[in-house]
JSON list of C-alpha atoms in Angstrom, two decimals:
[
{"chain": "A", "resi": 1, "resn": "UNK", "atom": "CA", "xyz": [14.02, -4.46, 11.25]},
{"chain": "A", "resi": 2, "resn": "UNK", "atom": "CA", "xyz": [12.47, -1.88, 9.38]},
{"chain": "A", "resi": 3, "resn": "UNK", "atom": "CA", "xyz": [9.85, 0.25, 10.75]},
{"chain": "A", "resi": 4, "resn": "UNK", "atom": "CA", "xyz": [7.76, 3.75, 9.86]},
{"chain": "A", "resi": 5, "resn": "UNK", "atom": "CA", "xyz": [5.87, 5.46, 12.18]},
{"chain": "A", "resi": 6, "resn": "UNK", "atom": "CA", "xyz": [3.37, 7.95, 11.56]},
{"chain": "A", "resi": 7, "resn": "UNK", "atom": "CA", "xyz": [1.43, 10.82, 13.57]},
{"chain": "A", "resi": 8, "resn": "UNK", "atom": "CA", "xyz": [-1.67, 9.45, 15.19]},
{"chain": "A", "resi": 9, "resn": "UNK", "atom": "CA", "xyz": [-5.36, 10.95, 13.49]},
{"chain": "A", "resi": 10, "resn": "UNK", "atom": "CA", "xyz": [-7.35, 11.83, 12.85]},
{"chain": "A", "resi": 11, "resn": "UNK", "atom": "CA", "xyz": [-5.98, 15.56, 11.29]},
{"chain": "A", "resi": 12, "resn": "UNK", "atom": "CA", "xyz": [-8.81, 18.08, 10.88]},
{"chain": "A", "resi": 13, "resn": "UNK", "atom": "CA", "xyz": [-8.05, 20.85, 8.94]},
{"chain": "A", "resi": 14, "resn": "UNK", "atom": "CA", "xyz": [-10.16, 23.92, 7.22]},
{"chain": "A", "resi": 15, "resn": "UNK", "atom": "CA", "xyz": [-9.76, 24.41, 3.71]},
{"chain": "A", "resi": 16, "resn": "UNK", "atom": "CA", "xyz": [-6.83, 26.21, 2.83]},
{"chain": "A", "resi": 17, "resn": "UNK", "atom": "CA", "xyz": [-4.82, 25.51, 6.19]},
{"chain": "A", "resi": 18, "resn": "UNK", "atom": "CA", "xyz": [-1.61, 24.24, 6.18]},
{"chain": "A", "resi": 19, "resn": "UNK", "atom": "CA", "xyz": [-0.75, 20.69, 6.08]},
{"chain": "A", "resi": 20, "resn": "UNK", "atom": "CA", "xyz": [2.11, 18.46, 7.61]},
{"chain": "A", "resi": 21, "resn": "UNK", "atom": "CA", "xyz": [1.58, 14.55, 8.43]},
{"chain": "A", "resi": 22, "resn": "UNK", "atom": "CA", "xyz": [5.01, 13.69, 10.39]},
{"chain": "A", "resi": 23, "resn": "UNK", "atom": "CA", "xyz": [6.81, 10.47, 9.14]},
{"chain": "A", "resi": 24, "resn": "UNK", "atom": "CA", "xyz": [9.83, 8.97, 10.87]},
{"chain": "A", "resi": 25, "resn": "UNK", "atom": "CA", "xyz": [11.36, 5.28, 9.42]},
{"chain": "A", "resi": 26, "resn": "UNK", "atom": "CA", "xyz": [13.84, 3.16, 10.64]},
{"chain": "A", "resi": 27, "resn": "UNK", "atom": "CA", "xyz": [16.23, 1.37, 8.17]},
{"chain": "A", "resi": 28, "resn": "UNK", "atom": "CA", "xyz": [19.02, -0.49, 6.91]},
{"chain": "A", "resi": 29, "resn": "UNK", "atom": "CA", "xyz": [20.60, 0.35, 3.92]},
{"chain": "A", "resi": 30, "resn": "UNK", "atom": "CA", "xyz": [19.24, 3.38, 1.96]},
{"chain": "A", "resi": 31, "resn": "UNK", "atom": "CA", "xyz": [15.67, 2.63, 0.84]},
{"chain": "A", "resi": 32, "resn": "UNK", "atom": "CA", "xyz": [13.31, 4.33, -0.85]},
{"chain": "A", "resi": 33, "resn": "UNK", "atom": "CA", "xyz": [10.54, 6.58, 0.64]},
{"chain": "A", "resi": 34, "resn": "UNK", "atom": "CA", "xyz": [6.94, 6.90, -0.37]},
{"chain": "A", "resi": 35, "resn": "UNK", "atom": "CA", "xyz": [3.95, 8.55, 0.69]},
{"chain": "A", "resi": 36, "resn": "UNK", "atom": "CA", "xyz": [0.51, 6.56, -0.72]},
{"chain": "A", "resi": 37, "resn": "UNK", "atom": "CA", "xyz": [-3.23, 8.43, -0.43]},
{"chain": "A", "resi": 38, "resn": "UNK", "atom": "CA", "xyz": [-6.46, 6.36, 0.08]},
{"chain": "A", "resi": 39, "resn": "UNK", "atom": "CA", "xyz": [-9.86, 7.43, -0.62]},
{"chain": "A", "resi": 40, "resn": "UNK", "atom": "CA", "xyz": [-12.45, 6.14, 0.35]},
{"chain": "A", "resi": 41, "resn": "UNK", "atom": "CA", "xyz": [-13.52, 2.14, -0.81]},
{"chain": "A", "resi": 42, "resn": "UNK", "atom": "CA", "xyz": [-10.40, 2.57, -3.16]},
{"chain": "A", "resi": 43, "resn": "UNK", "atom": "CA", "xyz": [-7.22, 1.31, -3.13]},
{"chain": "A", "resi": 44, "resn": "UNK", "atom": "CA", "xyz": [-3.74, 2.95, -2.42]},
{"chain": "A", "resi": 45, "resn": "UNK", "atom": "CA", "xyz": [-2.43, 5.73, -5.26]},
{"chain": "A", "resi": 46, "resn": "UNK", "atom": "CA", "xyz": [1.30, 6.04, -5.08]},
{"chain": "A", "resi": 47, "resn": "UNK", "atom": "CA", "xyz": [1.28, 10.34, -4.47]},
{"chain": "A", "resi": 48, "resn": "UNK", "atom": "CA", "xyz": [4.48, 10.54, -4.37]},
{"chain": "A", "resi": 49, "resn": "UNK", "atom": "CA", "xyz": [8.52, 9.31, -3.77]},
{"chain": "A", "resi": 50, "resn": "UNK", "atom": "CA", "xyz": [11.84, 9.96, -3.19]},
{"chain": "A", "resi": 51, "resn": "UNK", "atom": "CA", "xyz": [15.12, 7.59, -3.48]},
{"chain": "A", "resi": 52, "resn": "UNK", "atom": "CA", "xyz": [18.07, 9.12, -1.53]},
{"chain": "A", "resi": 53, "resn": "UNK", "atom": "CA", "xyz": [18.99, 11.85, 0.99]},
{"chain": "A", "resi": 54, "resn": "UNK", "atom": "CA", "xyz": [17.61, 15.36, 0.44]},
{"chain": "A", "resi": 55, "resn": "UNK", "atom": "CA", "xyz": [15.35, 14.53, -2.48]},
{"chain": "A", "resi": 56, "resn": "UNK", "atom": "CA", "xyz": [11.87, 16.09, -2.62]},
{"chain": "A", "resi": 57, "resn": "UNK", "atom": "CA", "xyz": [9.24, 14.20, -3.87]},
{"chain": "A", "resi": 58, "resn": "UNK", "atom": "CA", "xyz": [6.25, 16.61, -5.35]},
{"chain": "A", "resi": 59, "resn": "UNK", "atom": "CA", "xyz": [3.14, 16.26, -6.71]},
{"chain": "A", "resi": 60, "resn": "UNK", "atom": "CA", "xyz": [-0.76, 17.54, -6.45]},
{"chain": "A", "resi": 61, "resn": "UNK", "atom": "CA", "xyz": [1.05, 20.11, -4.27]},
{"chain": "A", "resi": 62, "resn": "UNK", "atom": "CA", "xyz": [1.78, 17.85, -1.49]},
{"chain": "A", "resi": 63, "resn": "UNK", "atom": "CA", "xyz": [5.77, 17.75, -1.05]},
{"chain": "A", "resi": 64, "resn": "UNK", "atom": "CA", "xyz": [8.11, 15.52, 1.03]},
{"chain": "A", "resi": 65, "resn": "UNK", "atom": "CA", "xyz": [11.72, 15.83, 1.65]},
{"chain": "A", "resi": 66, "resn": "UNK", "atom": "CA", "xyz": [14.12, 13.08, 2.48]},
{"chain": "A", "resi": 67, "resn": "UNK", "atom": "CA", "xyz": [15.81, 13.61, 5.32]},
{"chain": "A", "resi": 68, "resn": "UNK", "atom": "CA", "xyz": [18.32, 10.68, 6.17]},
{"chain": "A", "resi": 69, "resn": "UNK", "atom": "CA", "xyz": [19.57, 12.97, 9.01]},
{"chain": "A", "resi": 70, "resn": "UNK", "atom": "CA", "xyz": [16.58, 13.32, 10.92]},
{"chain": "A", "resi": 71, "resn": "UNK", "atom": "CA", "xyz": [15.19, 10.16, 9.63]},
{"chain": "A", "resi": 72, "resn": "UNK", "atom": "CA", "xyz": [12.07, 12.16, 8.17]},
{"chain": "A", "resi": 73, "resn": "UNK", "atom": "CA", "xyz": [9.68, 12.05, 5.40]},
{"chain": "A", "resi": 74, "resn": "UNK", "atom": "CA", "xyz": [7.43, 14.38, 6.33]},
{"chain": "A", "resi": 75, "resn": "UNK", "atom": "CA", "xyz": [4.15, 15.41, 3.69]},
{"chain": "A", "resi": 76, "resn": "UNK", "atom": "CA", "xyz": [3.51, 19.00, 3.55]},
{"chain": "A", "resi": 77, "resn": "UNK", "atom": "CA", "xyz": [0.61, 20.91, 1.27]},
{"chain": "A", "resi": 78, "resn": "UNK", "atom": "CA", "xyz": [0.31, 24.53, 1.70]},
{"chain": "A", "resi": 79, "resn": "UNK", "atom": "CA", "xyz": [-3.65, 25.01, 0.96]},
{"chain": "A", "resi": 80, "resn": "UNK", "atom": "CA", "xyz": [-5.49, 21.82, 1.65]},
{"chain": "A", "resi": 81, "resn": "UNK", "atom": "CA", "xyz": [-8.94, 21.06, -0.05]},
{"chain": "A", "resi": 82, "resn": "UNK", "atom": "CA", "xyz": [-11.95, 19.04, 0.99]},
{"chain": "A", "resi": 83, "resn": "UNK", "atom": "CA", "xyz": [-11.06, 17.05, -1.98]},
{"chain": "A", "resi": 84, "resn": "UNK", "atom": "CA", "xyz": [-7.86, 15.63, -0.26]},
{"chain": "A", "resi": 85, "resn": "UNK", "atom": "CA", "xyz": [-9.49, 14.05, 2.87]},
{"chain": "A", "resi": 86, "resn": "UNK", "atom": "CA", "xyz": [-8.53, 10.60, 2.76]},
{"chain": "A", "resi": 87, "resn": "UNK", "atom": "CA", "xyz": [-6.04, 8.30, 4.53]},
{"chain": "A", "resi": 88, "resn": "UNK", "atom": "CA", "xyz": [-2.40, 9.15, 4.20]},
{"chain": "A", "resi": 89, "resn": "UNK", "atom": "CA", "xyz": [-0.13, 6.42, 4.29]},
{"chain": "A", "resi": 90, "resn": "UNK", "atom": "CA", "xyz": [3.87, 6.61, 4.78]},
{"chain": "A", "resi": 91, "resn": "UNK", "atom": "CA", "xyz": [6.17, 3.87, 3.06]},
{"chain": "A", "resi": 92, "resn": "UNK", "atom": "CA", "xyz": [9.44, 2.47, 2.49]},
{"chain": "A", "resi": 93, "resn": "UNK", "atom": "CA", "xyz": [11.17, -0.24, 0.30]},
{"chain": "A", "resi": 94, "resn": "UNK", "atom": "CA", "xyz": [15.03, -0.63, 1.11]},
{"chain": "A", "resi": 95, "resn": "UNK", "atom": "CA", "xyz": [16.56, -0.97, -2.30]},
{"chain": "A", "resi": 96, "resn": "UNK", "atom": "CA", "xyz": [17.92, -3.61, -4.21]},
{"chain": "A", "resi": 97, "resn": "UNK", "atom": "CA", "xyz": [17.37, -7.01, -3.76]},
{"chain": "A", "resi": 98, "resn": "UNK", "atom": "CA", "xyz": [14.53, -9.16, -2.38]},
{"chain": "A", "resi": 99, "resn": "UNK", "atom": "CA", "xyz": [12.85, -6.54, 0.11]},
{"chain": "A", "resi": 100, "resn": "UNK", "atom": "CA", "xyz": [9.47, -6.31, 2.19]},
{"chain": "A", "resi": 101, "resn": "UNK", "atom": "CA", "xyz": [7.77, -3.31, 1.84]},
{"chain": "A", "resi": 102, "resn": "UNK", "atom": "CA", "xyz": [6.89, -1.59, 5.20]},
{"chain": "A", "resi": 103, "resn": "UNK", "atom": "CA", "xyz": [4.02, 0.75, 5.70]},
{"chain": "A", "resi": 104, "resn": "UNK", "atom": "CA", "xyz": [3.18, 3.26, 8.70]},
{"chain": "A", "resi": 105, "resn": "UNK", "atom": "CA", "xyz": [-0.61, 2.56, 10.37]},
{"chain": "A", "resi": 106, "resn": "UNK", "atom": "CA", "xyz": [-2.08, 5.28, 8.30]},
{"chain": "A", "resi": 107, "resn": "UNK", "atom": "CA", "xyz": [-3.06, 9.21, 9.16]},
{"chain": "A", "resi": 108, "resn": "UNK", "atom": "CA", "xyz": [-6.75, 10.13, 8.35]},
{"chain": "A", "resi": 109, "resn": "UNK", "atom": "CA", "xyz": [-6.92, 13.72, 6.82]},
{"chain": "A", "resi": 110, "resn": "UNK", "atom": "CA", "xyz": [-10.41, 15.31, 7.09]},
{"chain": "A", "resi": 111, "resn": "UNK", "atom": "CA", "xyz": [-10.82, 19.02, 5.62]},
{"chain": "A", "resi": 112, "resn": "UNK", "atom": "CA", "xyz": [-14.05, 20.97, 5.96]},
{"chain": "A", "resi": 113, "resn": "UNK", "atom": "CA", "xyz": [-15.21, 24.03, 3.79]},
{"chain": "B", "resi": 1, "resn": "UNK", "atom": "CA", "xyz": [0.64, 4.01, -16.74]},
{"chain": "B", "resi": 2, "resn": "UNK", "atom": "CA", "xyz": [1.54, 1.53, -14.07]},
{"chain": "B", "resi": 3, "resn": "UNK", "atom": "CA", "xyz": [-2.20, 0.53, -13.95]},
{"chain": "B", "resi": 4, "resn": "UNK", "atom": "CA", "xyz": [-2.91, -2.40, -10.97]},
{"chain": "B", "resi": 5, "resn": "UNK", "atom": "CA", "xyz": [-6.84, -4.31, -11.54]},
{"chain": "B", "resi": 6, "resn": "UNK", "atom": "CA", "xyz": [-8.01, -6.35, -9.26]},
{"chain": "B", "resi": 7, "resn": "UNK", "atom": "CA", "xyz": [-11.36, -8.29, -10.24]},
{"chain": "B", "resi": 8, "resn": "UNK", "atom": "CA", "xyz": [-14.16, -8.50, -8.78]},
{"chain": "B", "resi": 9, "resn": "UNK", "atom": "CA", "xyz": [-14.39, -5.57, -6.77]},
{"chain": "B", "resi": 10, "resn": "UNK", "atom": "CA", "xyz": [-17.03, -6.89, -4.47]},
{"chain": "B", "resi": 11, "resn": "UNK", "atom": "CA", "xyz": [-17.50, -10.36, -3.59]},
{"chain": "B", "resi": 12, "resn": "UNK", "atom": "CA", "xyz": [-20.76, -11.73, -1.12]},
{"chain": "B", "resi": 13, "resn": "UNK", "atom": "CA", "xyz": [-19.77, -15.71, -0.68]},
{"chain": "B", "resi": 14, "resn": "UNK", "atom": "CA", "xyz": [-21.64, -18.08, 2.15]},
{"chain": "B", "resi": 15, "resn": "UNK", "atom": "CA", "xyz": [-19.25, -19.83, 4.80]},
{"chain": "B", "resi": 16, "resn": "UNK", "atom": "CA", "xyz": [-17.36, -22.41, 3.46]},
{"chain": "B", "resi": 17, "resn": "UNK", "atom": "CA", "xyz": [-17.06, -21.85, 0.12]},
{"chain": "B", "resi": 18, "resn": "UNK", "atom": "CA", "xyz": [-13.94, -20.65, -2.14]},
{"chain": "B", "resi": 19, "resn": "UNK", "atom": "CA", "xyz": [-13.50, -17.03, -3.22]},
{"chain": "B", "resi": 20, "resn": "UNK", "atom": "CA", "xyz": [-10.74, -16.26, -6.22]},
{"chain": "B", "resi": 21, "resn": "UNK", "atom": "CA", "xyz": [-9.29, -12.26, -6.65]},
{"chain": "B", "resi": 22, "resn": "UNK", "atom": "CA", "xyz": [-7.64, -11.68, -9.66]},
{"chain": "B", "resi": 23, "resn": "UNK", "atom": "CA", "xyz": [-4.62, -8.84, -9.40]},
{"chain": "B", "resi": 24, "resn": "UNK", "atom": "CA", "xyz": [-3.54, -7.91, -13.08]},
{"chain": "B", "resi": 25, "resn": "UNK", "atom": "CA", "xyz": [-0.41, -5.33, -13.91]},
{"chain": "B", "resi": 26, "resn": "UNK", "atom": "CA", "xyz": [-2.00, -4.02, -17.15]},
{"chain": "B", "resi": 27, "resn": "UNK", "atom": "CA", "xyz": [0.45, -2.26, -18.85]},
{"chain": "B", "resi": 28, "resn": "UNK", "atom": "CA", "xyz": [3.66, -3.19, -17.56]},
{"chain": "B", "resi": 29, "resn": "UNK", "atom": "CA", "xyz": [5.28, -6.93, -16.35]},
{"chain": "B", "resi": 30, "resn": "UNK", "atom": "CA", "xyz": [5.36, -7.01, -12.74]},
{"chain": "B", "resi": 31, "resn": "UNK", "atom": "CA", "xyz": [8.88, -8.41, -10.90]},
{"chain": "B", "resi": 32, "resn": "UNK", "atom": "CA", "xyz": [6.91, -8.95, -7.54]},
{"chain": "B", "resi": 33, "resn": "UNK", "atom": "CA", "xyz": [2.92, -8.83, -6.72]},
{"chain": "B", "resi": 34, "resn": "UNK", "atom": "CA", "xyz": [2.12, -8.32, -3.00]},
{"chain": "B", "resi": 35, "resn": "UNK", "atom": "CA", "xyz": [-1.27, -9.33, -1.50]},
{"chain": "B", "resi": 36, "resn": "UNK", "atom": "CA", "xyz": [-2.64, -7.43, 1.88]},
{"chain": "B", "resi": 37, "resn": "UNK", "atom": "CA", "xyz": [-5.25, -7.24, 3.65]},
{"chain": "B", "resi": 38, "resn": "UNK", "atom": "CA", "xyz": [-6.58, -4.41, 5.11]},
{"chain": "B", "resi": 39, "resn": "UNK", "atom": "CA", "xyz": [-8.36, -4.25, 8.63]},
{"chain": "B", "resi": 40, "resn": "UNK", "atom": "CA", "xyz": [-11.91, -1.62, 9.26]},
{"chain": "B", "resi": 41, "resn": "UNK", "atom": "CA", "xyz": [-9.32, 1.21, 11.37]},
{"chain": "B", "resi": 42, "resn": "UNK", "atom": "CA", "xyz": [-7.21, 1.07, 7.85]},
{"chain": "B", "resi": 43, "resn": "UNK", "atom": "CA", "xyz": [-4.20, -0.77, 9.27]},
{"chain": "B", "resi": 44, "resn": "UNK", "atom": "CA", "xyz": [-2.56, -2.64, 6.03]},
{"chain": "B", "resi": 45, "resn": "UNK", "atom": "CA", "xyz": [-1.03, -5.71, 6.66]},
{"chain": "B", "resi": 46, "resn": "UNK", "atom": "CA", "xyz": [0.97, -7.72, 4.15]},
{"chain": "B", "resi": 47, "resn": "UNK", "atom": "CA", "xyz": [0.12, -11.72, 3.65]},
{"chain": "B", "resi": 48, "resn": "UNK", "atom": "CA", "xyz": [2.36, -12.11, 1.20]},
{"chain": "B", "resi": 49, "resn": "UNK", "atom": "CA", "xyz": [5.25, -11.64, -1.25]},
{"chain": "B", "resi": 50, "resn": "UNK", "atom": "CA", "xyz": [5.08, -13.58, -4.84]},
{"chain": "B", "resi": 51, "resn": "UNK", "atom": "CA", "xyz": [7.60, -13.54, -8.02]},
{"chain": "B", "resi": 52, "resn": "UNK", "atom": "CA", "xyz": [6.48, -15.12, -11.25]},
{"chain": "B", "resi": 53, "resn": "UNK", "atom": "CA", "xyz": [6.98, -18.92, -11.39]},
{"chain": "B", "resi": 54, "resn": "UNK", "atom": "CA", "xyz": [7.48, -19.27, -8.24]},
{"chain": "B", "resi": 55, "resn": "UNK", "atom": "CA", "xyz": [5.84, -20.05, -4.54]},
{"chain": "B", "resi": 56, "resn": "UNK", "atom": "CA", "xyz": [4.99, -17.32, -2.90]},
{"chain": "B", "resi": 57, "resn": "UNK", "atom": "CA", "xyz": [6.45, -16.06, 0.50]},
{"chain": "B", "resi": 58, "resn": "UNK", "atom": "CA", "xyz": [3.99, -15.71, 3.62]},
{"chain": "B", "resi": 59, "resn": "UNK", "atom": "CA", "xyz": [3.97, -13.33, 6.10]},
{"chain": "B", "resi": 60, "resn": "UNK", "atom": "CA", "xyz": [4.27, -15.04, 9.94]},
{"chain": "B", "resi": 61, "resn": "UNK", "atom": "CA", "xyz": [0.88, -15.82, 10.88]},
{"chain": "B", "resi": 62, "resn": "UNK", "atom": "CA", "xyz": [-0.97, -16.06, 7.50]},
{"chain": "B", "resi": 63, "resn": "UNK", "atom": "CA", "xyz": [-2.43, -19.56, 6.78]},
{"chain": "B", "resi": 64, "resn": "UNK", "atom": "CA", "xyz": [-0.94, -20.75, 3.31]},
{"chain": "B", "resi": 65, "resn": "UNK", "atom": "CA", "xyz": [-3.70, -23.32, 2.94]},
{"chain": "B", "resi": 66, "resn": "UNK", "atom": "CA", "xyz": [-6.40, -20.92, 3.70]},
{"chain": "B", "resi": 67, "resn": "UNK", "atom": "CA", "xyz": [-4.70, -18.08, 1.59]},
{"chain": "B", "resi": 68, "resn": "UNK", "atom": "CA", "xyz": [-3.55, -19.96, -1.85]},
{"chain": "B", "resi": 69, "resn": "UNK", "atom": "CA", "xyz": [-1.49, -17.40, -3.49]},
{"chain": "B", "resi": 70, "resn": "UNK", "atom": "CA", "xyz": [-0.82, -18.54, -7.33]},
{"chain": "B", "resi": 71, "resn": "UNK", "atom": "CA", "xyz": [1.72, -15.83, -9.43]},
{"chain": "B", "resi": 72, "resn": "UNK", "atom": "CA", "xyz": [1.15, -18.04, -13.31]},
{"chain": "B", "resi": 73, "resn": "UNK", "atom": "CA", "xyz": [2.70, -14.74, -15.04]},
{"chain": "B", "resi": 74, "resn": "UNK", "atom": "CA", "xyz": [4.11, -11.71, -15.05]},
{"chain": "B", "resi": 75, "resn": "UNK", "atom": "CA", "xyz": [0.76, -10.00, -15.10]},
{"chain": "B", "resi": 76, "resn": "UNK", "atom": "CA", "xyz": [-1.28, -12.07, -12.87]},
{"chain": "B", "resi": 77, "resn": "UNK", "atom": "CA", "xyz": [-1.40, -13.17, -9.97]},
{"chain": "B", "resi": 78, "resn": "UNK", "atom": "CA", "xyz": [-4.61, -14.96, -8.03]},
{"chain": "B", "resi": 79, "resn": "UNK", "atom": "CA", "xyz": [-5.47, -15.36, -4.00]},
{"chain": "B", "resi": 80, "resn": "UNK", "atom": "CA", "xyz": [-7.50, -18.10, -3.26]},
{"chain": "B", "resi": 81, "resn": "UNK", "atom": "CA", "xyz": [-9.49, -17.52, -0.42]},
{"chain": "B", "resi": 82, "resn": "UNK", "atom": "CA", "xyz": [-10.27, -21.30, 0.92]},
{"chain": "B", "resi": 83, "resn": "UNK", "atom": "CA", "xyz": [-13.38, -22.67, 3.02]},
{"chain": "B", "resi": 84, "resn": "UNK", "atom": "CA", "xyz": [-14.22, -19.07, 3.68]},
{"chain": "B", "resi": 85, "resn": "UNK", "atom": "CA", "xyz": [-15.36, -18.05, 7.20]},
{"chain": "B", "resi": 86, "resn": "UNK", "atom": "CA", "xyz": [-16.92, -14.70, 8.07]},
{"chain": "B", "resi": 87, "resn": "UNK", "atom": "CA", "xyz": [-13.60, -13.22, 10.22]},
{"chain": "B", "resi": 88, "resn": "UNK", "atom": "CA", "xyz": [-12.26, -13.48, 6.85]},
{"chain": "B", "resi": 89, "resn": "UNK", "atom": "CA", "xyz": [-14.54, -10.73, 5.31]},
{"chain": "B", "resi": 90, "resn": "UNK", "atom": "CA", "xyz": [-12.24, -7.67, 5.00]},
{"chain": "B", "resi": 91, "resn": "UNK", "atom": "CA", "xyz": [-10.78, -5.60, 2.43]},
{"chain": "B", "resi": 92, "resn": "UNK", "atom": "CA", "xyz": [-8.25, -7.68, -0.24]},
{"chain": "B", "resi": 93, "resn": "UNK", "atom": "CA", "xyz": [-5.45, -5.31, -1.93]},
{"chain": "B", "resi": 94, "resn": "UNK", "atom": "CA", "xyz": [-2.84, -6.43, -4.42]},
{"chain": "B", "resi": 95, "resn": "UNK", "atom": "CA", "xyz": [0.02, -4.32, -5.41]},
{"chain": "B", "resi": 96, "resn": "UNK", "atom": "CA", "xyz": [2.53, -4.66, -8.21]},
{"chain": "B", "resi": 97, "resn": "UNK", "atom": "CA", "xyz": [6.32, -3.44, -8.42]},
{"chain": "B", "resi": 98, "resn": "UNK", "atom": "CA", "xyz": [8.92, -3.26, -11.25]},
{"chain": "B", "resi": 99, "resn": "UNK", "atom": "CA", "xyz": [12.10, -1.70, -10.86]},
{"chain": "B", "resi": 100, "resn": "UNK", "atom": "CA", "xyz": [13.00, 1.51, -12.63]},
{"chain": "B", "resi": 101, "resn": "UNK", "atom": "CA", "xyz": [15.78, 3.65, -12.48]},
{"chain": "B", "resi": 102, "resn": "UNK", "atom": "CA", "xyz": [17.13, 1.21, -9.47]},
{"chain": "B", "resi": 103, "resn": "UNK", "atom": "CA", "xyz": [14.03, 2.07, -7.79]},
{"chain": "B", "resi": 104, "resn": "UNK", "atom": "CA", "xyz": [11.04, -0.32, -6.60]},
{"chain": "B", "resi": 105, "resn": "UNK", "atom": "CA", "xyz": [7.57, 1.29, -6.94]},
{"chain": "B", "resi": 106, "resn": "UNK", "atom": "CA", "xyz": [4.75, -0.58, -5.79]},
{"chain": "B", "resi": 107, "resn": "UNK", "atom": "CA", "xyz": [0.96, 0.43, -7.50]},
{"chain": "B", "resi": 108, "resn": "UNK", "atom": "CA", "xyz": [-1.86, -0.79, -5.98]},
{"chain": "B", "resi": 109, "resn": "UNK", "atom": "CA", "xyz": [-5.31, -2.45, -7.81]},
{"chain": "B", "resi": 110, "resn": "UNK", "atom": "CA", "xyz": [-8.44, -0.48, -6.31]},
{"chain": "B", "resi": 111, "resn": "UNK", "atom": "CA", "xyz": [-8.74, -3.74, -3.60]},
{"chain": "B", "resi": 112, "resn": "UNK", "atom": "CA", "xyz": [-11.51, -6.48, -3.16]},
{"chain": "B", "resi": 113, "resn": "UNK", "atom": "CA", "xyz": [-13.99, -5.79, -0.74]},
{"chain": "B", "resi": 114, "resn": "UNK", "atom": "CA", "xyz": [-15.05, -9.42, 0.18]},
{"chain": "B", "resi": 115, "resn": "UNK", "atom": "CA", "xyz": [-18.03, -10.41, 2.84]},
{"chain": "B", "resi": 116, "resn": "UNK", "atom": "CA", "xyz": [-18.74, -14.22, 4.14]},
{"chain": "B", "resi": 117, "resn": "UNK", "atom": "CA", "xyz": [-21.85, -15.05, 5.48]}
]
C-alpha cells in the first residue's frame, strides 16, 4: 500500500535558519505530492503541490521538489519566521480513479526570535 | 478559492446525546468529501471517504453506526456523531477534492473541535 513517512519533531529552528522537513512516500502508480501546514486550533491549508517527477512545488517561500528517483518530497525554506511554526504535514493522492489519500504523522516546526 | 467550512467550530454535548458537523465546499462542487479525525499528538486519521449520492466508504475500524456520514450534495456533506461518549471528544476535520488539470487537491474546513461530557 501506500505510505509517507516523515522526520520525527519536534524541529527547532532560530529565525532566519534554514529549513528542510524530509519526506519519503511509497507508491503505486504516479500520484500526486503535497505538503499541508497546520496552525494552531485550525485546520490543514494545502501550502503547496506537485504532480509528476522533477516538479517543484513553491509557495510562501517554502519549496519542494519531486523526486520519483529518490522517492522524496522534501520542504525546504531558506529564512524561516516565528510566523511559520506550526505542524507540517506530508501527502499523497495516487492519481486517477477512486484513491485514499495518505498522510505522513506530522513534523512540528517551532522558530524562536 | 477552494474555500472548505465546517460548522460549528466548537461543540460541548453531554454523554449520550447526538452531535451533527456540517462540511460545506463553498465555492466549488466537491467530487469526494473526506471526514478525519485528528488525535491530541496531531496524528490525522481518515474515517471516511464519501461521493455525492452515495454511501460513504469507512475506514477499517470506524463504527458506521456511531459515525453516520450523509454526502445529500455536492456541497455538503454531514457526520453524525451518535450516542456520544467522552473518548469520542477530539478534533473533527472534513476535506473536499475536485479534480483539476488531472490532479486531485484536497482543502480542508478549519475542523470541529468537539468535547463530551
Amino acid at each position: 500500500g501506500n505510505s509517507v513517512t516523515q522526520m520525527e519533531g519536534p524541529v527547532t529552528l532560530s529565525e532566519e535558519a534554514f529549513l528542510t522537513i524530509n519526506c519519503t512516500y511509497t507508491a503505486t502508480g504516479y500520484p500526486s505530492l503535497f505538503w499541508y501546514v497546520q496552525y494552531p486550533g485550525e485546520g490543514l491549508q494545502l501550502l503547496l503541490k506537485a504532480t509528476k517527477a522533477d516538479d517543484k512545488g513553491s509557495n510562501k517561500g517554502f519549496e519542494a521538489t519531486y523526486r520519483k528517483e529518490t522517492t522524496s518530497f522534501h520542504l525546504e525554506k531558506g529564512s524561516v519566521q516565528v510566523s511559520d511554526s506550526a505542524v507540517y504535514f506530508c501527502a499523497l493522492f495516487r492519481r486517477g480513479g477512486s484513491y485514499i489519500p495518505t498522510f505522513g504523522r506530522g513534523t512540528s516546526l517551532i522558530v524562536h526570535p | 478559492g477552494a474555500v472548505v467550512s465546517q460548522h460549528p467550530s466548537r461543540v460541548i454535548c453531554k454523554s449520550g446525546t447526538s452531535v451533527k458537523i456540517e462540511c460545506r465546499s463553498l465555492d466549488f462542487q466537491a467530487t469526494t468529501m473526506f471526514w478525519y479525525r485528528q488525535f491530541p499528538k496531531k496524528s490525522l486519521m481518515l474515517m471516511a471517504t464519501s461521493n455525492e449520492g452515495s454511501k460513504a466508504t469507512y475506514e477499517q475500524g470506524v463504527e458506521k453506526d456511531k459515525f453516520l456520514i450523509n454526502h445529500a450534495s455536492l456541497t455538503l456533506s454531514t457526520l453524525t456523531v451518535t450516542s456520544a461518549h467522552p473518548e469520542d471528544s477530539s478534533f473533527y476535520i472534513c476535506s473536499a477534492s475536485f479534480r483539476l488539470a488531472d490532479t486531485d487537491t484536497q482543502y480542508f474546513g478549519p475542523g470541529t473541535r468537539l468535547t463530551v461530557l
